[in-house]
Amino acid sequence: MAFFLMLTAFALPQVKAETKQSGQPQMLAPGYGDLRFTAPIPGTYKLPMLGQASDGNVLDSEGRATTLHRLMSDVNHPGKVVLLSFIYATCSDVNGCPLATAVFHKIKNRLEKEPELASHLRLITLSFNPGHDTPEQMKAYGATLQGKGVEWHFLTTRSEQELQPILKAYKQIAEKIYDAKGKFTNTFSHNLRVYLIDQDKQLRNIYNTELLHPDMLISDIKTLLQPEAKLTQPTTSNLDKSALYSAGDNKLSYENKGYQTNSIALTHRMGKPADLLLTIKQAPLGLPPVPVPGNNPITAEKINLGRKLFYDRRLSINNTFSCAMCHIPEQGFTSNEMATAVGVEGRTVRRNSPTLYNVAYMQTLFHDSRETTLEQQVWSPLLAHNEMTNPSIGYVIDKIKNIQDYNGLFEKVFNEPPGMETIGMAIASYQRTLNSANSPFDRWYFGKDENALSAKAQRGFQLFTGKAQCSQCHTISKEYALFTDNNLHNTGIGYADAMSDKTPNPSQRVQVSPGVYVDVASNVIASVAEPKANDLGRYEVTQNPQDRWRYKTPSLRNVQLTAPYMHNGSIASLREVVEFYNRGGIANENLDPLIKPLHLTRTEIDDLTAFLDTLTGDNVEELVSDAFAAPVGDRD
């Protein structure tokens, strides 16, 4: 069953109390007070499946051995929803373990008045201090908390050895605190987490200190207990593949009140590994043989290793960001939803993410052509402070060496452990397989299929190579078409961006969601934003004034898939790009002499845009499906 998730941050008020020791006000967690807004109506929303609830060996309060899964699905009372909390009995942090117990106690009191609900809920409290919290201690701890008709289990474990796998599985951090003499103080530094688990032992929500409130938990529990409407399972016959292999949730018309999500559940975005070596052995129609450096020959094992690295979020400083999060496979191996890239923790990147389709044929890389090989290129985003933010090359190498599922992989492929050179060689080998052609244009032009292009697109081709002069930079030869001269040009876009009036208006329009804008005072924005950095293009590499605002010519293959356009993502659609060049770019002292007004009519602009739409390769779905099948490097 597919579930769709919308995360909402509630601004929960905090309650003040006085501590007995100091009399100073202390901020209590929201769960101690009244909910200051109306809890959501049960059944009006869905809770996502977050994964299987983990099992583990435990002891009940009578000292009997059992397991978490056995308690979650008691044969005498199956089909219950479970609330699971981790505590230790001597915890004195009022917003820690006592909060979890207090919220459970409030729920218990409510269950006594709602026996039907009580019959479908099981509360489980597990100690993470087995040295102190023996079964006897947990029995005493729970003695005054039990309620009539309410099932509440108080558990511990035989030892820390049995406890640790449970804590790790639930990502529950509990670190012992020692005194100055190194003696354990029977206290812990820990994060409060309470887990909602459905009747099938699936995690459905996780609550922290700020979100743990009995009213919210009751709404979620009742939502899980309501019968689910049976959803039609998407299949290859009833799924629109254009939607499957595009952004996961198309936000078109999001600003309209009648907007409905079109998101496709992750369970139906599963892919199938492809034989990527085939795109190297036999380049698709319209492309020349793939250039492969002599010191990095392609093998299937090397491609697989590079693919694993490319999608692995653990290669970033905080284990959350992979190469594929800027170069999103289903969005043209770029990002359709952002003008410029965003790195770790939302850090701004100045430029648009270039597509990786056919990157094997690029003689230079990055918008300013500062790198010449894929093997070297990979290190720039790995180390950039606003991309993947790793502090050093050695840090990345050591991190990979210490990730268990990389054990032996580099040795098998390169006969040596991970290193700066081999990491670059592996990722580059995967990127060299992202070749896509045999488009309708290729079948018409190189394959001589007269029916492959419409008359409109054929007229567009004549304009492309004639009046519009596009092919002077986006080149086509008799044998193949890269649609790039691998050169750099000044179109005026960078000049206008850098030299425009920087004096802010009193307010600025800020996009808060797709198609939704609000006016925000410029002084407010300035108080939280850093000044926008200038971008001088190739000049930043060469320091040659003639190179100001010159950027690399992108290939036009698959261009329909790679919006927004230009180095700064400033143009949203292909038609707008054609209209920009029809106007002759933006005048400046270094404007490329090839850029001049084209005097195209509206019909000719339509025809030229139609031609550009025919440059999409026929293996895009296969490459995206292969990407969906790649592991993403889940954190331990």
PDB file of C-alpha atoms in Angstrom, residues 12 21 66 75 112 174 183 226 240 258 318 348 379 394 455 478 498 501 529 557-558 574 585 599:
ATOM      1  CA  LEU A  12       4.133  23.953  20.349  1.00  0.00           C
ATOM      2  CA  GLN A  21      16.460  23.052  43.865  1.00  0.00           C
ATOM      3  CA  THR A  66      10.939 -12.838  25.456  1.00  0.00           C
ATOM      4  CA  VAL A  75      -0.785 -14.484  19.997  1.00  0.00           C
ATOM      5  CA  GLU A 112      -9.314   3.638  30.967  1.00  0.00           C
ATOM      6  CA  ALA A 174      22.397   6.564  25.221  1.00  0.00           C
ATOM      7  CA  LYS A 183      33.135   5.969  37.836  1.00  0.00           C
ATOM      8  CA  GLN A 226      -9.128   3.101  10.846  1.00  0.00           C
ATOM      9  CA  ASP A 240       2.540   7.004 -16.703  1.00  0.00           C
ATOM     10  CA  GLY A 258      -7.536  22.528  -6.034  1.00  0.00           C
ATOM     11  CA  ASN A 318      27.079  14.413   7.647  1.00  0.00           C
ATOM     12  CA  THR A 348      23.792  27.765  -1.673  1.00  0.00           C
ATOM     13  CA  TRP A 379      36.955  15.817  -5.975  1.00  0.00           C
ATOM     14  CA  GLY A 394      42.237  11.987   3.428  1.00  0.00           C
ATOM     15  CA  ALA A 455       7.493  18.270 -40.621  1.00  0.00           C
ATOM     16  CA  LYS A 478      28.138  13.915 -40.850  1.00  0.00           C
ATOM     17  CA  ALA A 498      26.914  40.641 -12.120  1.00  0.00           C
ATOM     18  CA  ASP A 501      21.702  47.392  -9.965  1.00  0.00           C
ATOM     19  CA  ALA A 529      21.310  36.097   4.136  1.00  0.00           C
ATOM     20  CA  ARG A 557      21.161  16.177 -26.173  1.00  0.00           C
ATOM     21  CA  ASN A 558      18.248  15.424 -23.813  1.00  0.00           C
ATOM     22  CA  LEU A 574      13.331  25.942 -24.011  1.00  0.00           C
ATOM     23  CA  GLY A 585      21.628  37.992 -25.985  1.00  0.00           C
ATOM     24  CA  HIS A 599      14.824  37.919 -36.446  1.00  0.00           C
TER      25      HIS A 599
END
